[in-house]
Each structure stands twice: as C-alpha cells, then as structure tokens.
CSV table of N, CA and C in Angstrom, one decimal:
chain,number,residue,atom,x,y,z
A,1,PHE,N,87.0,104.9,95.3
A,1,PHE,CA,86.8,103.8,96.2
A,1,PHE,C,88.1,102.9,96.3
A,2,LEU,N,88.8,102.9,95.2
A,2,LEU,CA,90.0,102.2,95.1
A,2,LEU,C,91.0,102.7,96.1
A,3,GLU,N,91.1,104.0,96.3
A,3,GLU,CA,92.0,104.6,97.3
A,3,GLU,C,91.7,104.1,98.7
A,4,VAL,N,90.5,104.0,99.1
A,4,VAL,CA,90.1,103.5,100.4
A,4,VAL,C,90.4,102.1,100.6
A,5,VAL,N,90.2,101.3,99.5
A,5,VAL,CA,90.5,99.8,99.6
A,5,VAL,C,92.1,99.6,99.8
A,6,ILE,N,92.8,100.4,99.0
A,6,ILE,CA,94.3,100.3,99.1
A,6,ILE,C,94.8,100.7,100.5
A,7,GLY,N,94.3,101.8,101.0
A,7,GLY,CA,94.6,102.2,102.4
A,7,GLY,C,94.2,101.1,103.4
A,8,PHE,N,93.1,100.5,103.3
A,8,PHE,CA,92.6,99.5,104.2
A,8,PHE,C,93.5,98.3,104.1
A,9,SER,N,93.9,97.9,102.9
A,9,SER,CA,94.8,96.7,102.7
A,9,SER,C,96.1,96.9,103.3
A,10,VAL,N,96.7,98.1,103.2
A,10,VAL,CA,98.0,98.4,103.8
A,10,VAL,C,97.9,98.4,105.3
A,11,LEU,N,96.8,99.0,105.8
A,11,LEU,CA,96.6,99.0,107.2
A,11,LEU,C,96.4,97.6,107.8
A,12,VAL,N,95.7,96.8,107.2
A,12,VAL,CA,95.4,95.4,107.7
A,12,VAL,C,96.6,94.5,107.5
A,13,CYS,N,97.4,94.7,106.5
A,13,CYS,CA,98.5,93.8,106.2
A,13,CYS,C,99.7,94.1,107.2
A,14,PHE,N,99.9,95.3,107.5
A,14,PHE,CA,101.1,95.7,108.3
A,14,PHE,C,100.8,96.2,109.7
A,15,ALA,N,99.6,96.0,110.2
A,15,ALA,CA,99.3,96.4,111.5
A,15,ALA,C,100.1,95.6,112.6
A,16,THR,N,100.5,94.4,112.3
A,16,THR,CA,101.3,93.6,113.2
A,16,THR,C,102.6,94.2,113.5
A,17,VAL,N,103.3,94.8,112.5
A,17,VAL,CA,104.6,95.3,112.7
A,17,VAL,C,104.6,96.5,113.7
A,18,SER,N,103.7,97.4,113.5
A,18,SER,CA,103.6,98.6,114.3
A,18,SER,C,102.2,99.0,114.7
A,19,PRO,N,101.8,98.5,115.9
A,19,PRO,CA,100.4,98.8,116.3
A,19,PRO,C,100.1,100.3,116.4
A,20,LEU,N,101.0,101.0,116.8
A,20,LEU,CA,100.8,102.5,117.0
A,20,LEU,C,100.5,103.1,115.6
A,21,MET,N,101.3,102.7,114.6
A,21,MET,CA,101.0,103.3,113.3
A,21,MET,C,99.7,102.8,112.7
A,22,ALA,N,99.3,101.6,113.1
A,22,ALA,CA,98.0,101.1,112.7
A,22,ALA,C,96.9,101.9,113.3
A,23,THR,N,97.0,102.3,114.5
A,23,THR,CA,96.0,103.1,115.2
A,23,THR,C,95.9,104.5,114.5
A,24,ILE,N,97.1,105.1,114.2
A,24,ILE,CA,97.1,106.4,113.5
A,24,ILE,C,96.5,106.2,112.1
A,25,GLY,N,96.9,105.2,111.4
A,25,GLY,CA,96.3,104.9,110.1
A,25,GLY,C,94.8,104.8,110.1
A,26,PHE,N,94.3,104.1,111.2
A,26,PHE,CA,92.9,103.9,111.3
A,26,PHE,C,92.2,105.2,111.5
A,27,VAL,N,92.7,106.1,112.3
A,27,VAL,CA,92.2,107.4,112.5
A,27,VAL,C,92.2,108.2,111.2
A,28,PHE,N,93.3,108.1,110.5
A,28,PHE,CA,93.3,108.9,109.2
A,28,PHE,C,92.4,108.3,108.1
A,29,GLN,N,92.1,107.0,108.2
A,29,GLN,CA,91.2,106.3,107.3
A,29,GLN,C,89.8,106.9,107.6
A,30,ILE,N,89.4,107.0,108.9
A,30,ILE,CA,88.1,107.5,109.2
A,30,ILE,C,88.0,109.0,108.8
A,31,VAL,N,89.1,109.8,109.0
A,31,VAL,CA,89.0,111.2,108.5
A,31,VAL,C,88.9,111.2,107.0
A,32,GLU,N,89.6,110.4,106.3
A,32,GLU,CA,89.5,110.4,104.8
A,32,GLU,C,88.1,110.0,104.4
A,33,TYR,N,87.5,109.0,105.0
A,33,TYR,CA,86.1,108.6,104.7
A,33,TYR,C,85.1,109.7,105.0
A,34,ARG,N,85.3,110.4,106.1
A,34,ARG,CA,84.4,111.5,106.3
A,34,ARG,C,84.6,112.7,105.3
A,35,LEU,N,85.8,113.0,104.9
A,35,LEU,CA,86.0,114.0,103.9
A,35,LEU,C,85.4,113.6,102.6
A,36,LEU,N,85.5,112.3,102.2
A,36,LEU,CA,84.9,111.9,101.0
A,36,LEU,C,83.4,112.0,101.1
A,37,ALA,N,82.8,111.7,102.2
A,37,ALA,CA,81.4,111.9,102.4
A,37,ALA,C,81.0,113.4,102.4
A,38,TYR,N,81.8,114.2,102.9
A,38,TYR,CA,81.5,115.7,102.9
A,38,TYR,C,81.6,116.2,101.4
A,39,ARG,N,82.6,115.7,100.7
A,39,ARG,CA,82.7,116.1,99.3
A,39,ARG,C,81.5,115.6,98.5
A,40,MET,N,81.1,114.4,98.7
A,40,MET,CA,80.0,113.8,98.0
A,40,MET,C,78.7,114.6,98.3
A,41,THR,N,78.6,115.1,99.5
A,41,THR,CA,77.3,115.7,100.0
A,41,THR,C,77.3,117.2,99.6
A,42,TRP,N,78.3,117.9,99.8
A,42,TRP,CA,78.3,119.4,99.7
A,42,TRP,C,79.0,119.9,98.5
A,43,VAL,N,80.0,119.3,98.0
A,43,VAL,CA,80.8,119.8,96.9
A,43,VAL,C,80.3,119.4,95.5
A,44,THR,N,80.4,118.1,95.3
A,44,THR,CA,80.0,117.5,94.0
A,44,THR,C,78.5,117.2,94.0
A,45,CYS,N,77.8,117.2,95.1
A,45,CYS,CA,76.4,116.8,95.2
A,45,CYS,C,76.2,115.4,94.7
A,46,ARG,N,75.0,115.1,94.5
A,46,ARG,CA,74.6,113.7,94.2
A,46,ARG,C,75.1,113.5,92.7
A,47,PRO,N,75.8,112.4,92.5
A,47,PRO,CA,76.2,112.1,91.1
A,47,PRO,C,75.1,111.6,90.3
A,48,PHE,N,75.2,111.7,89.0
A,48,PHE,CA,74.2,111.1,88.1
A,48,PHE,C,74.2,109.6,88.3
A,49,PRO,N,73.0,109.1,88.5
A,49,PRO,CA,72.9,107.6,88.8
A,49,PRO,C,73.2,106.8,87.5
A,50,ILE,N,74.2,105.9,87.7
A,50,ILE,CA,74.6,105.0,86.6
A,50,ILE,C,74.3,103.6,87.2
A,51,GLY,N,73.7,102.8,86.4
A,51,GLY,CA,73.5,101.4,86.8
A,51,GLY,C,74.8,100.6,87.1
A,52,ALA,N,74.8,99.9,88.1
A,52,ALA,CA,76.0,99.0,88.4
A,52,ALA,C,75.5,97.7,89.0
A,53,GLU,N,76.3,96.7,88.9
A,53,GLU,CA,76.0,95.4,89.3
A,53,GLU,C,75.9,95.3,90.9
A,54,GLY,N,76.6,96.2,91.5
A,54,GLY,CA,76.6,96.2,93.0
A,54,GLY,C,78.1,96.1,93.5
A,55,LEU,N,78.1,95.8,94.8
A,55,LEU,CA,79.4,95.7,95.5
A,55,LEU,C,80.0,94.3,95.6
A,56,GLU,N,79.4,93.4,94.9
A,56,GLU,CA,79.8,92.0,95.0
A,56,GLU,C,81.3,91.8,94.7
A,57,GLU,N,81.8,92.5,93.6
A,57,GLU,CA,83.2,92.4,93.2
A,57,GLU,C,84.1,93.0,94.3
A,58,TRP,N,83.7,94.1,94.9
A,58,TRP,CA,84.5,94.7,95.9
A,58,TRP,C,84.6,93.8,97.2
A,59,LEU,N,83.4,93.2,97.5
A,59,LEU,CA,83.4,92.3,98.6
A,59,LEU,C,84.4,91.1,98.4
A,60,THR,N,84.4,90.6,97.2
A,60,THR,CA,85.3,89.5,96.9
A,60,THR,C,86.8,90.0,97.0
A,61,ILE,N,87.1,91.2,96.6
A,61,ILE,CA,88.4,91.7,96.7
A,61,ILE,C,88.8,91.9,98.1
A,62,LEU,N,87.9,92.5,98.9
A,62,LEU,CA,88.2,92.7,100.3
A,62,LEU,C,88.3,91.3,101.1
A,63,ASP,N,87.6,90.3,100.7
A,63,ASP,CA,87.7,89.0,101.3
A,63,ASP,C,89.1,88.4,101.0
A,64,VAL,N,89.6,88.6,99.8
A,64,VAL,CA,90.9,88.1,99.4
A,64,VAL,C,92.0,88.9,100.2
A,65,ILE,N,91.8,90.2,100.3
A,65,ILE,CA,92.8,91.0,101.1
A,65,ILE,C,92.8,90.5,102.5
A,66,LEU,N,91.7,90.2,103.1
A,66,LEU,CA,91.7,89.8,104.5
A,66,LEU,C,92.4,88.4,104.7
A,67,TYR,N,92.2,87.5,103.7
A,67,TYR,CA,92.9,86.2,103.8
A,67,TYR,C,94.4,86.4,103.6
A,68,LEU,N,94.8,87.3,102.7
A,68,LEU,CA,96.2,87.5,102.5
A,68,LEU,C,96.8,88.3,103.7
A,69,ALA,N,96.1,89.2,104.3
A,69,ALA,CA,96.6,89.9,105.5
A,69,ALA,C,96.7,88.9,106.6
A,70,THR,N,95.9,87.9,106.7
A,70,THR,CA,96.0,86.9,107.8
A,70,THR,C,97.3,86.1,107.6
A,71,CYS,N,97.6,85.7,106.4
A,71,CYS,CA,98.8,85.0,106.2
A,71,CYS,C,100.0,85.9,106.4
A,72,LEU,N,100.0,87.1,105.9
A,72,LEU,CA,101.1,88.0,106.1
A,72,LEU,C,101.3,88.4,107.5
A,73,SER,N,100.3,88.6,108.3
A,73,SER,CA,100.4,88.9,109.7
A,73,SER,C,101.1,87.8,110.5
A,74,SER,N,100.7,86.6,110.2
A,74,SER,CA,101.3,85.5,110.9
A,74,SER,C,102.8,85.3,110.5
A,75,LEU,N,103.1,85.5,109.3
A,75,LEU,CA,104.5,85.5,108.8
A,75,LEU,C,105.3,86.6,109.5
A,76,LEU,N,104.8,87.8,109.5
A,76,LEU,CA,105.5,88.9,110.1
A,76,LEU,C,105.7,88.8,111.6
A,77,LEU,N,104.7,88.2,112.2
A,77,LEU,CA,104.7,87.9,113.6
A,77,LEU,C,105.9,87.0,114.0
A,78,LEU,N,106.1,86.0,113.2
A,78,LEU,CA,107.2,85.1,113.6
A,78,LEU,C,108.5,85.3,113.0
A,79,CYS,N,108.5,86.1,111.8
A,79,CYS,CA,109.8,86.3,111.2
A,79,CYS,C,110.5,87.6,111.5
A,80,VAL,N,109.7,88.7,111.8
A,80,VAL,CA,110.2,90.0,112.1
A,80,VAL,C,110.2,90.3,113.6
A,81,LEU,N,109.2,90.0,114.3
A,81,LEU,CA,109.1,90.4,115.7
A,81,LEU,C,109.8,89.3,116.5
A,82,ARG,N,110.2,89.7,117.7
A,82,ARG,CA,110.9,88.7,118.6
A,82,ARG,C,109.8,87.9,119.3
A,83,THR,N,109.9,86.6,119.2
A,83,THR,CA,109.0,85.7,119.9
A,83,THR,C,109.7,84.6,120.5
A,84,GLY,N,109.0,83.7,121.2
A,84,GLY,CA,109.6,82.6,121.8
A,84,GLY,C,110.2,81.5,120.8
A,85,LEU,N,109.8,81.7,119.6
A,85,LEU,CA,110.3,80.7,118.5
A,85,LEU,C,111.6,81.2,117.8
A,86,ASP,N,112.2,82.2,118.3
A,86,ASP,CA,113.4,82.7,117.7
A,86,ASP,C,114.5,81.7,117.7
A,87,LYS,N,114.6,80.9,118.8
A,87,LYS,CA,115.6,79.9,118.9
A,87,LYS,C,115.3,78.6,118.2
A,88,ARG,N,114.1,78.5,117.7
A,88,ARG,CA,113.7,77.2,117.0
A,88,ARG,C,114.2,77.2,115.6
A,89,GLY,N,114.0,76.0,115.0
A,89,GLY,CA,114.4,75.9,113.6
A,89,GLY,C,113.4,76.4,112.6
A,90,PRO,N,113.7,76.4,111.3
A,90,PRO,CA,112.8,76.9,110.3
A,90,PRO,C,111.5,76.1,110.2
A,91,MET,N,111.6,74.8,110.4
A,91,MET,CA,110.4,74.0,110.3
A,91,MET,C,109.4,74.2,111.4
A,92,ASP,N,110.0,74.5,112.6
A,92,ASP,CA,109.1,74.9,113.8
A,92,ASP,C,108.4,76.2,113.5
A,93,LYS,N,109.1,77.1,112.9
A,93,LYS,CA,108.5,78.4,112.6
A,93,LYS,C,107.5,78.3,111.5
A,94,LEU,N,107.8,77.5,110.5
A,94,LEU,CA,106.8,77.3,109.5
A,94,LEU,C,105.5,76.6,110.0
A,95,SER,N,105.7,75.6,110.8
A,95,SER,CA,104.5,75.0,111.4
A,95,SER,C,103.7,75.9,112.3
A,96,ALA,N,104.4,76.8,113.0
A,96,ALA,CA,103.7,77.8,113.8
A,96,ALA,C,102.9,78.8,112.9
A,97,VAL,N,103.5,79.2,111.8
A,97,VAL,CA,102.9,80.1,110.9
A,97,VAL,C,101.6,79.4,110.3
A,98,VAL,N,101.7,78.1,109.9
A,98,VAL,CA,100.6,77.4,109.4
A,98,VAL,C,99.5,77.3,110.4
A,99,ILE,N,99.8,77.0,111.7
A,99,ILE,CA,98.8,76.8,112.7
A,99,ILE,C,98.2,78.2,113.0
A,100,ILE,N,98.9,79.2,113.1
A,100,ILE,CA,98.4,80.6,113.4
A,100,ILE,C,97.4,81.0,112.3
A,101,THR,N,97.9,80.8,111.0
A,101,THR,CA,97.1,81.2,109.9
A,101,THR,C,95.8,80.4,109.8
A,102,LEU,N,95.9,79.1,110.0
A,102,LEU,CA,94.6,78.3,110.0
A,102,LEU,C,93.7,78.7,111.1
A,103,GLY,N,94.3,79.0,112.3
A,103,GLY,CA,93.4,79.4,113.4
A,103,GLY,C,92.7,80.7,113.2
A,104,LEU,N,93.4,81.7,112.6
A,104,LEU,CA,92.8,82.9,112.3
A,104,LEU,C,91.8,82.8,111.2
A,105,ILE,N,92.0,82.0,110.2
A,105,ILE,CA,91.1,81.8,109.1
A,105,ILE,C,89.8,81.1,109.7
A,106,THR,N,90.0,80.2,110.6
A,106,THR,CA,88.9,79.5,111.2
A,106,THR,C,88.0,80.4,112.0
A,107,VAL,N,88.7,81.3,112.7
A,107,VAL,CA,87.9,82.3,113.5
A,107,VAL,C,87.1,83.2,112.5
A,108,LYS,N,87.8,83.7,111.4
A,108,LYS,CA,87.1,84.5,110.4
A,108,LYS,C,85.9,83.8,109.8
A,109,VAL,N,86.0,82.5,109.5
A,109,VAL,CA,84.9,81.8,108.9
A,109,VAL,C,83.8,81.6,109.9
A,110,LEU,N,84.2,81.3,111.1
A,110,LEU,CA,83.1,81.1,112.2
A,110,LEU,C,82.4,82.4,112.4
A,111,LEU,N,83.1,83.5,112.5
A,111,LEU,CA,82.4,84.8,112.7
A,111,LEU,C,81.5,85.1,111.5
A,112,ARG,N,82.0,84.8,110.3
A,112,ARG,CA,81.1,85.1,109.1
A,112,ARG,C,79.8,84.2,109.2
A,113,VAL,N,80.0,83.0,109.6
A,113,VAL,CA,78.8,82.1,109.7
A,113,VAL,C,77.8,82.6,110.8
A,114,ALA,N,78.4,83.0,111.9
A,114,ALA,CA,77.6,83.4,113.1
A,114,ALA,C,76.9,84.8,112.8
A,115,LEU,N,77.6,85.7,112.1
A,115,LEU,CA,77.1,87.0,111.9
A,115,LEU,C,76.4,87.2,110.5
A,116,THR,N,76.2,86.2,109.8
A,116,THR,CA,75.5,86.4,108.5
A,116,THR,C,74.0,86.7,108.7
A,117,GLU,N,73.6,87.7,108.1
A,117,GLU,CA,72.2,88.2,108.3
A,117,GLU,C,71.3,87.3,107.3
A,118,LYS,N,70.4,86.7,107.9
A,118,LYS,CA,69.5,85.8,107.2
A,118,LYS,C,68.2,86.5,106.9
A,119,PRO,N,67.7,86.5,105.7
A,119,PRO,CA,66.4,87.1,105.4
A,119,PRO,C,65.3,86.4,106.0
A,120,LYS,N,64.3,87.2,106.4
A,120,LYS,CA,63.1,86.6,107.1
A,120,LYS,C,62.0,86.2,106.1
C-alpha cells in the first residue's frame, strides 16, 4: 500500500508542472491498482486475516500529503511556470502563494464538510 501512496503523492505534488505527465501517471496508477487487485484475487488469493486498527493512520497521511501538495502546487505555479506575476517583486509573489494556498485549502475543507457522510 505504501507504493500506491508514494505514487499518489508524487502525482499530486507535481501535476502542476506537467499536466500531460499527470494524466499519464494517473492512467498508470489505475493500471497498477487493477494489477494489485488481480494479484490479490487470483495469484495470492485471500491473505490470512490479521487484526488491524483500520485505515485511520493512512487517511491522516493522505490528508497531510494533500495539504503539502496544495502548498507545493501554488509555489510551483508562481515560481516555475510563467504567469502574470513574473514582473512583480518577491513579496507580491509570496502574497499570491499565500492567497492561492489558503483559497485551495478553504475549498478542500468546504468540500470535506459538504461531502461528509453522516450516519443515520
């Protein structure tokens, strides 16, 4: 499972730099996931059940990866790619990074609140 999470984090963090490579990476992630499912079903069969606490730790790790990817994407957007802020000073770029990051994190939090499944 660690391999899938590492692939996901690289894909999410650097999708801003090359969207075409992100699309190709996404396709290969889906292929890898299906191959792992095939291996689990037909080759190794059902593993011996071992008690575990659940996926709460992995959800926390994925949440941190998404927050870091948000910050990194906004930094890469303004520092590497050509934008209208290229002629501006460093403080203008830094304020734009902070505004973009806070905006994206706000959207993420609002989506999480709106899409949270509530038990009946």
